[in-house]
XYZ file of C-alpha atoms in Angstrom:
565
model
C 0.000 0.000 0.000
C 1.907 2.993 -1.284
C -0.456 5.725 -0.127
C -2.536 5.862 3.033
C -6.188 6.840 2.743
C -6.456 10.412 4.128
C -9.385 9.304 6.278
C -6.864 7.284 8.293
C -4.527 10.213 8.890
C -7.087 12.835 9.920
C -7.954 13.857 13.491
C -10.392 10.931 13.608
C -8.062 8.662 11.664
C -7.560 6.132 14.439
C -11.299 5.834 15.078
C -11.791 5.125 11.356
C -9.010 2.548 11.489
C -10.577 0.946 14.573
C -13.832 0.531 12.666
C -11.973 -1.336 9.883
C -10.052 -3.465 12.381
C -13.223 -4.559 14.206
C -14.868 -5.355 10.885
C -11.924 -7.524 9.792
C -12.119 -9.386 13.113
C -15.842 -10.017 12.643
C -16.735 -7.873 15.646
C -19.647 -5.419 15.914
C -18.842 -1.766 15.307
C -16.895 -0.221 18.227
C -19.118 1.215 20.925
C -19.141 4.953 21.778
C -16.971 4.216 24.825
C -14.452 2.323 22.696
C -14.348 5.160 20.169
C -13.836 7.621 23.024
C -10.943 5.580 24.428
C -9.435 5.334 20.933
C -9.592 9.092 20.468
C -7.867 9.666 23.828
C -5.103 7.161 23.022
C -4.465 8.722 19.628
C -4.728 12.383 20.575
C -4.124 12.460 24.323
C -1.117 13.895 26.160
C 2.329 12.334 26.093
C 1.962 10.887 29.584
C -1.507 9.494 30.113
C -3.535 6.592 31.404
C -6.673 4.868 30.184
C -8.502 3.603 33.282
C -11.623 1.767 32.179
C -13.833 -1.028 33.483
C -12.892 -4.652 32.928
C -13.931 -6.099 29.603
C -14.169 -2.839 27.639
C -11.390 -3.925 25.269
C -8.502 -1.639 26.255
C -5.788 -4.037 25.055
C -7.503 -4.688 21.705
C -7.744 -0.958 21.094
C -4.080 -0.466 22.027
C -2.977 -3.240 19.652
C -4.887 -1.512 16.856
C -3.195 1.770 17.835
C 0.271 0.224 17.414
C -0.596 -0.819 13.856
C -2.291 2.485 13.020
C 0.714 4.446 14.262
C 2.996 2.456 11.946
C 0.517 2.835 9.068
C -0.358 6.512 9.371
C 2.656 7.769 11.286
C 6.039 6.154 10.886
C 7.023 2.533 10.404
C 10.289 3.329 12.208
C 8.336 3.996 15.409
C 9.412 1.620 18.196
C 6.968 0.292 20.803
C 7.663 -1.364 24.151
C 4.689 -3.264 25.607
C 4.908 -4.176 29.311
C 2.426 -6.331 31.239
C 2.215 -7.934 34.661
C 3.510 -11.210 33.220
C 5.695 -11.992 30.227
C 2.947 -14.229 28.845
C 0.431 -11.390 28.991
C 2.830 -9.057 27.164
C 3.523 -11.704 24.530
C -0.217 -12.139 24.017
C -0.407 -8.428 23.185
C 2.296 -8.588 20.508
C 0.909 -11.885 19.144
C -2.541 -10.355 18.732
C -1.032 -7.291 17.085
C 0.697 -9.482 14.493
C -2.480 -11.496 13.947
C -4.536 -8.328 13.441
C -2.131 -7.111 10.745
C -2.614 -10.428 8.961
C -6.411 -10.311 9.269
C -6.609 -6.804 7.790
C -5.228 -8.007 4.460
C -4.076 -5.449 1.902
C -4.499 -2.512 4.279
C -1.624 -3.640 6.466
C 0.082 -6.377 4.442
C 3.118 -4.164 3.745
C 3.669 -3.780 7.526
C 4.274 -7.509 8.062
C 7.897 -8.495 8.752
C 9.936 -9.297 5.675
C 12.497 -12.028 5.238
C 15.507 -11.354 7.425
C 13.580 -9.172 9.863
C 12.609 -10.125 13.393
C 9.371 -12.076 13.388
C 8.259 -13.597 16.707
C 5.699 -13.042 19.422
C 8.477 -11.650 21.620
C 9.669 -9.049 19.119
C 8.984 -8.195 15.489
C 9.747 -5.533 12.924
C 7.424 -3.635 10.630
C 8.217 -4.402 7.007
C 9.257 -0.869 5.970
C 11.265 -0.246 9.175
C 14.891 0.717 8.774
C 17.512 -1.580 10.334
C 17.811 -0.982 14.081
C 19.164 -2.600 17.212
C 15.662 -2.496 18.721
C 12.619 -4.265 17.192
C 9.556 -2.291 16.117
C 7.460 -4.016 18.813
C 8.916 -5.631 21.934
C 7.024 -7.301 24.788
C 8.309 -7.586 28.346
C 7.075 -8.659 31.757
C 6.926 -5.835 34.268
C 9.917 -7.121 36.246
C 11.966 -8.033 33.173
C 15.230 -6.186 32.632
C 14.730 -3.257 30.236
C 18.018 -1.476 30.894
C 19.411 -0.303 27.557
C 16.024 -0.616 25.849
C 14.777 2.429 23.909
C 11.255 3.133 22.639
C 9.169 5.917 21.114
C 6.018 4.677 22.852
C 5.751 2.549 26.000
C 2.420 0.854 26.663
C 2.228 -0.539 30.231
C -0.824 -2.774 29.818
C -2.229 -3.995 33.141
C 1.172 -3.954 34.847
C -0.649 -4.161 38.182
C -2.188 -7.548 38.940
C -3.474 -9.370 41.997
C -0.285 -11.424 42.153
C 2.129 -8.491 42.199
C 0.147 -6.028 44.345
C -1.184 -8.126 47.230
C 0.911 -6.476 49.919
C 2.242 -2.989 50.577
C 5.833 -4.161 49.989
C 4.815 -5.636 46.628
C 3.159 -2.370 45.632
C 6.273 -0.432 46.660
C 8.435 -2.679 44.487
C 6.074 -2.319 41.531
C 5.915 1.459 41.933
C 9.717 1.722 41.825
C 9.895 -0.566 38.788
C 7.602 1.521 36.595
C 9.699 4.630 37.259
C 12.308 3.033 34.990
C 10.157 3.848 31.956
C 11.282 7.469 32.106
C 14.831 6.293 31.413
C 13.737 4.171 28.452
C 11.465 6.571 26.586
C 13.016 8.608 23.772
C 12.791 12.428 23.892
C 9.296 13.459 22.864
C 7.978 9.893 23.230
C 4.772 8.764 24.909
C 3.877 6.530 27.873
C 0.296 5.247 27.701
C -0.823 3.251 30.739
C -3.786 0.909 30.348
C -5.289 -0.640 33.429
C -7.925 -1.363 36.004
C -7.062 -0.847 39.704
C -6.488 -4.096 41.563
C -6.634 -2.591 45.045
C -7.828 0.569 46.724
C -4.149 1.458 47.158
C -3.392 0.962 43.465
C -0.046 2.229 42.189
C -2.028 4.029 39.486
C -3.021 6.627 42.073
C 0.586 7.851 42.100
C 0.601 8.624 38.378
C -1.175 11.955 38.870
C 1.630 13.154 41.137
C 4.108 12.102 38.462
C 2.535 14.288 35.817
C 0.243 11.774 34.104
C -3.214 12.682 32.867
C -5.733 10.013 33.906
C -8.993 9.466 32.067
C -11.629 7.255 33.718
C -14.542 5.381 32.111
C -16.718 3.601 34.746
C -19.236 0.921 33.773
C -22.218 2.819 35.190
C -23.168 6.468 35.487
C -21.738 7.369 38.922
C -23.904 8.476 41.805
C -23.444 12.063 42.942
C -21.834 10.998 46.220
C -19.007 9.297 44.298
C -18.107 12.244 42.090
C -15.684 13.834 44.540
C -13.628 10.632 44.489
C -13.077 10.902 40.727
C -12.012 14.529 40.850
C -11.400 15.770 37.313
C -10.477 12.345 35.901
C -13.902 11.391 34.509
C -13.958 11.192 30.717
C -15.906 14.081 29.119
C -18.266 11.514 27.592
C -19.186 10.346 31.108
C -19.569 13.941 32.260
C -22.053 14.501 29.412
C -24.030 11.483 30.603
C -24.194 12.991 34.089
C -25.746 16.135 32.611
C -28.280 14.157 30.556
C -31.583 13.829 32.496
C -32.258 10.575 30.624
C -29.079 8.992 32.002
C -29.936 8.353 35.638
C -27.250 7.244 38.088
C -26.637 3.512 37.767
C -27.402 3.309 34.041
C -24.753 1.395 32.035
C -22.357 3.741 30.268
C -21.699 1.153 27.533
C -24.892 -0.914 27.246
C -23.639 -2.502 24.015
C -20.890 -4.147 26.069
C -22.649 -4.726 29.398
C -26.332 -4.236 30.043
C -27.932 -3.710 33.439
C -28.380 -7.439 34.075
C -24.787 -8.178 33.030
C -23.451 -5.647 35.494
C -25.717 -6.912 38.274
C -24.359 -10.433 37.730
C -20.815 -9.138 37.987
C -21.531 -7.199 41.153
C -22.950 -10.333 42.753
C -19.938 -12.321 41.584
C -17.239 -9.832 42.576
C -18.838 -8.457 45.714
C -19.765 -4.816 46.174
C -16.317 -3.477 47.115
C -14.413 -5.227 44.334
C -17.097 -4.275 41.817
C -16.801 -0.629 42.868
C -13.081 -0.878 42.329
C -12.870 -2.728 39.015
C -16.051 -1.637 37.261
C -16.754 1.763 38.797
C -13.035 2.614 39.176
C -13.805 4.062 42.599
C -10.546 4.328 44.548
C -11.910 6.635 47.216
C -12.815 3.492 49.131
C -10.002 3.857 51.669
C -11.939 6.329 53.838
C -11.657 5.647 57.576
C -15.398 5.217 57.948
C -15.744 2.910 54.977
C -13.211 0.334 56.164
C -13.514 0.400 59.955
C -11.264 -2.582 60.770
C -7.520 -1.920 60.578
C -4.736 -4.491 60.722
C -2.684 -1.990 62.742
C -5.229 -2.312 65.572
C -4.228 -5.939 66.088
C -1.391 -7.178 68.279
C 0.552 -9.803 66.322
C 2.933 -12.024 68.251
C 3.939 -15.633 68.809
C 1.187 -17.376 70.753
C 1.224 -20.692 72.554
C -1.612 -23.192 72.326
C -1.896 -23.627 76.096
C -0.708 -20.466 77.848
C -0.508 -16.706 77.361
C 0.929 -13.752 79.210
C -1.433 -11.965 81.548
C -1.441 -8.732 79.564
C -0.250 -7.537 76.141
C 0.125 -3.807 75.507
C -0.419 -2.404 72.008
C 1.766 0.124 70.264
C 2.348 1.606 66.806
C 6.062 2.193 67.232
C 7.763 1.752 63.809
C 10.448 -0.298 65.543
C 7.744 -2.774 66.558
C 6.313 -3.184 63.051
C 6.684 -6.604 61.480
C 8.757 -6.730 58.310
C 7.877 -8.523 55.055
C 8.379 -11.934 56.701
C 4.823 -11.403 57.945
C 2.974 -10.540 54.696
C 0.551 -7.643 55.144
C -2.425 -7.395 52.766
C -3.744 -4.167 54.276
C -3.828 -0.718 52.733
C -0.635 1.289 52.337
C 0.439 2.405 55.773
C -1.613 -0.292 57.535
C 0.873 -2.628 59.213
C 1.129 -5.390 61.788
C 2.776 -4.505 65.105
C 4.365 -6.523 67.880
C 3.220 -5.811 71.436
C 5.044 -3.037 73.278
C 5.333 -5.369 76.243
C 4.072 -8.623 77.725
C 3.102 -8.214 81.364
C 2.753 -10.833 84.062
C 3.441 -14.538 84.084
C 2.336 -17.131 81.579
C -1.042 -18.522 82.558
C -3.522 -20.964 81.022
C -6.305 -19.479 78.898
C -9.552 -19.069 80.779
C -11.325 -20.764 77.901
C -11.175 -21.503 74.175
C -13.924 -21.850 71.605
C -13.896 -23.069 68.030
C -16.432 -21.435 65.713
C -17.625 -22.897 62.414
C -19.334 -21.072 59.573
C -20.498 -23.960 57.319
C -20.089 -23.542 53.580
C -23.205 -22.246 51.880
C -22.834 -23.080 48.212
C -20.605 -22.793 45.187
C -17.096 -21.516 45.872
C -17.702 -20.736 49.553
C -15.466 -22.271 52.201
C -16.259 -23.636 55.616
C -14.704 -21.025 57.870
C -13.176 -22.158 61.167
C -11.613 -20.018 63.905
C -10.245 -20.778 67.364
C -10.196 -17.930 69.876
C -8.916 -18.121 73.435
C -9.717 -15.714 76.267
C -7.917 -14.376 79.285
C -8.606 -11.289 81.348
C -10.748 -9.543 78.761
C -8.293 -10.155 75.916
C -9.021 -12.336 72.866
C -6.357 -14.600 71.353
C -6.829 -15.743 67.744
C -4.960 -19.036 67.736
C -6.008 -20.674 64.481
C -8.067 -19.887 61.396
C -8.794 -21.954 58.329
C -10.965 -22.053 55.274
C -11.884 -25.619 54.366
C -13.031 -26.507 50.872
C -16.413 -28.175 51.055
C -19.111 -28.273 53.683
C -20.710 -31.450 54.982
C -18.073 -33.902 53.731
C -16.473 -36.302 56.224
C -13.003 -34.888 55.497
C -14.150 -31.413 56.547
C -15.823 -32.663 59.727
C -12.757 -34.693 60.706
C -10.432 -31.717 60.188
C -12.626 -29.595 62.453
C -12.501 -32.296 65.132
C -8.706 -32.473 64.817
C -8.472 -28.680 65.200
C -10.580 -28.920 68.355
C -8.253 -31.620 69.695
C -5.115 -29.733 68.742
C -6.303 -26.541 70.427
C -8.038 -28.306 73.366
C -11.131 -26.134 73.009
C -13.929 -26.107 75.579
C -16.806 -25.585 73.162
C -17.636 -25.655 69.455
C -19.992 -23.030 68.017
C -21.830 -23.821 64.777
C -23.926 -21.419 62.755
C -27.186 -23.209 62.034
C -28.484 -20.884 59.312
C -27.525 -23.480 56.739
C -28.860 -27.015 56.912
C -31.240 -26.424 59.832
C -28.872 -28.010 62.355
C -27.695 -30.767 60.018
C -24.024 -29.718 60.247
C -23.945 -30.048 64.037
C -25.771 -33.375 63.838
C -23.137 -34.742 61.445
C -20.248 -33.336 63.476
C -21.262 -34.868 66.812
C -20.424 -38.535 66.016
C -17.090 -37.459 64.514
C -16.269 -35.590 67.723
C -17.150 -38.599 69.830
C -14.417 -40.567 68.065
C -11.738 -37.865 67.937
C -12.396 -35.278 70.657
C -15.589 -35.370 72.732
C -16.637 -31.767 73.107
C -19.818 -29.786 73.571
C -21.539 -28.132 70.590
C -23.666 -25.025 70.690
C -25.624 -23.779 67.691
C -26.120 -20.096 66.973
C -28.482 -18.291 64.643
C -28.094 -14.780 63.265
C -30.764 -12.465 61.923
C -28.789 -9.190 61.686
C -27.196 -8.236 58.357
C -23.888 -10.101 58.268
C -21.609 -7.162 57.508
C -23.010 -5.020 60.315
C -22.923 -7.919 62.750
C -19.256 -8.635 61.995
C -18.184 -5.006 62.292
C -20.286 -4.308 65.390
C -18.642 -7.275 67.127
C -15.024 -6.817 66.043
C -14.679 -3.021 65.902
C -15.026 -2.360 69.665
C -12.594 -5.166 70.467
C -10.064 -3.835 67.954
C -10.483 -0.239 69.098
C -9.762 -1.378 72.649
C -6.635 -3.187 71.346
C -7.872 -6.435 72.884
C -7.419 -8.740 69.870
C -4.111 -10.621 69.808
C -3.294 -12.733 66.749
C -0.755 -15.515 66.392
C 2.031 -14.519 63.987
C 2.099 -17.955 62.340
C -1.636 -17.692 61.676
C -1.036 -14.532 59.619
C 1.662 -16.266 57.573
C -0.387 -19.443 57.073
C -3.446 -17.414 56.095
C -1.467 -15.659 53.368
C 0.047 -18.895 52.063
C -3.210 -20.866 52.224
C -4.531 -19.423 48.956
C -1.449 -19.907 46.777
C -3.236 -22.645 44.836
C -5.925 -20.193 43.706
C -5.728 -17.893 40.706
C -4.328 -14.429 41.296
C -7.614 -12.538 41.256
C -9.195 -15.071 43.628
C -6.426 -15.644 46.159
C -6.811 -12.595 48.367
C -10.585 -12.787 48.621
C -10.351 -16.026 50.628
C -7.750 -14.770 53.124
C -8.915 -13.886 56.630
C -6.792 -10.754 56.864
C -7.943 -9.475 53.489
C -11.580 -10.010 54.519
C -10.862 -8.326 57.860
C -9.384 -5.177 56.290
C -11.864 -4.890 53.379
C -15.275 -5.422 54.949
C -17.694 -2.498 54.967
C -21.231 -2.055 56.249
C -22.576 -2.313 52.699
C -24.467 -5.552 52.109
C -22.429 -7.891 49.916
C -19.222 -5.849 50.284
C -17.192 -9.089 50.299
C -17.582 -11.896 47.786
C -16.234 -14.338 50.392
C -16.373 -13.767 54.156
C -16.404 -17.293 55.604
C -13.187 -17.050 57.619
C -14.095 -13.620 58.965
C -17.588 -14.754 59.912
C -16.143 -17.633 61.931
C -13.806 -15.208 63.707
C -16.733 -12.944 64.569
C -18.655 -15.865 66.053
C -15.751 -16.888 68.280
C -14.965 -13.342 69.422
C -18.652 -12.635 69.956
C -18.860 -15.541 72.364
C -16.300 -13.868 74.613
C -17.673 -10.343 74.339
C -19.382 -10.630 77.722
C -16.007 -11.310 79.279
C -14.702 -8.001 77.934
C -16.263 -6.250 80.937
C -13.531 -7.715 83.092
C -10.649 -5.342 83.633
C -7.334 -6.905 82.698
C -5.399 -5.106 85.443
C -7.894 -6.336 88.055
C -7.384 -9.860 86.766
C -3.618 -9.501 87.191
C -3.954 -8.198 90.767
C -6.351 -10.984 91.667
C -4.032 -13.597 90.195
C -1.025 -12.142 92.034
C -2.969 -12.105 95.327
C -3.968 -15.721 94.768
C -0.343 -16.709 94.207
C 0.741 -14.885 97.399
C -1.930 -16.681 99.393
C -0.816 -20.041 98.054
C 2.819 -19.224 98.856
C 1.852 -18.196 102.409
C -0.174 -21.362 102.849
C 2.814 -23.438 101.779
C 5.075 -21.524 104.182
C 2.664 -22.032 107.093
C 2.320 -25.706 106.273
C 6.073 -26.198 106.516
C 6.480 -23.917 109.568
C 3.649 -24.920 111.915
C 2.603 -28.182 110.334
C -0.808 -27.017 109.229
C -2.525 -24.172 107.375
C -4.456 -21.907 109.754
C -7.593 -20.184 108.623
C -7.004 -16.986 106.658
C -8.690 -14.828 109.292
C -6.238 -15.984 111.957
C -3.350 -14.477 109.933
C -4.788 -11.031 110.266
C -3.801 -9.255 113.472
C -6.365 -6.826 114.908
C -5.286 -3.204 114.909
C -4.666 -1.642 118.389
C-alpha cells in the first residue's frame, strides 16, 4: 500500500481505522466508549492513562493503535509493551501481528519481511529501517529493560493481583515503573492501560508524576461518588451525568454490558471489588468505609496452652513486622508486635472453636479458634476448608478442636437447619468429645461482623498468632491471582464495609466474629484487676505453703490477720 487513505490520517483517523479493524475481526462496530478511548489514546497527552472497566477492550484498542501508528505515522516507530507477566505481554504482541494479517491489503506491507525479526516476543514492521531495537517488543513488568529504547511505551495492566497483594509488593512495583522514564526517547509517549487491583493501586501515584488520567466507569456514577473521581472522569461520562435521561446507575456502555450483566458481575465480585474494578472508585479507603484496621491488632507468637497476663499495644515503627509477615492491608496499615508482655504465663480461661459452614458454590467452611484471658481475645487458628458437609471437613474440624483443646464448638445453624452439628457430633465422639452449641443470626452479616469486632479492635484487645497470619497468606497460593486474596482472613478483615455484599467471600471472617462474639461478655472484666487478683492468689498459696512447713498445718485466713490496736 503505497499511499494511506487520508481518512486514516485525519484527526479521527484512528477511530476510522478501529472501525476497519473490528470489521476484519468479525466484531460489531466499536461502541461509543471504545471510540472515546481510541480518540484519547491517539490524541491524548504524552503521559496518560486509560482507566476503564474490565472487559471494555482496552488491550484490543491499544494493539490496533500500534498498527495504526505504523501505518499513518512512521514505520520506524518503536513500541515497548509491558504487562504484569511476560505471557500477557507476549499475548499483546501476538494479537497485534495477527490483526495485521487479518486486515489483508491494508496492512500487508507492515508484516515483517524475510531477514527481519518475526516472533511473538519481538517483530519488525516491514518498511522499518535496520535498528538494534525491534519495532514491537514485549516484556514482563519485572523483566530487565536497561538499555532498551522506545518511542512509545504501553504498560498494559502492569498491576495484577499477584504483584500487588501487599504494601511491599506495591512499593516494588511502583519503583519498577519509574524506569520507563529512562527508556522513553525524547518526545515519546507513555500510555498506561489498566484497572485498579486494590484501593491502594499504584495508578493513584501517576497523577503526582505528571500523568493525565482518564476514567470510564461501567455505570453512570452516583453524585456521592463524584468527589472521588475529581477531574479524571472522561468528558463523555460527564455529558451522561448532565443528561436527564441517564440516571445514576445506568450502564455507560450498554452494548458491552447491560444492566443485568453488570448486576451479575456485582454479585460475583462483591460490592467493594465491583466498585473498584467496574466503577473505578478508589476513594474506598476512607476511615469510615473500612472500619477494621490491621494496625489495631497485636501480632505475636502465641502458645496453644498459655498466654501472658497482659499484652500492651503500640504503633512504634520499631515494633512493626517486616515482610516476613505478609501484610495485605492498605498502604500504611501494618502489623505490630506488642510493646510489652506483662505478668506470668497462665492458662487461657477458655477456648472456643467457631464454624461457619459452607453455603454453596465456591464458599469455604470457615473455622476459627479464639482463646480468652482477662478480657483479651487470642486468635490461635483460622482456616478455610473446601467443602461443607463432607467427612473430610468434619474430621479436620474435630482435629483442630483436639489440637487446640477447646472447651466448646460453636456452629452457625443458618444453613442445613442443624444438620451440620448433627453430622459433626459422632465425629467428635471418636476424635475429641466436646460440647456443641448452635447459633443463629438475623442481623445483616456485615453489620454484625463489624459491630462485634470493631469495639474489640479499638480497645486493642485482639491478639493474633504470627504464624496464623503467615499461614493465612500462604493458604490461597493454589488459587488464581484474582481469587487468592478474597479467601484470606486478613484481606476479609481489612476490606469489609457495612454495605451488604461488600465481600464476595467472608467465611473465615464470619467464623472469627462468632468466636470473638462468644467472649464479648467477658470483655467487661478489667485486665489489670485480673492480674492483681491472680497475684494475690499466688501470694496466698505461697503463704499457705510456708505455714504448712512452719507450723505443720494451714491456719484459717482470718487468723493471719492481726487486729489493729
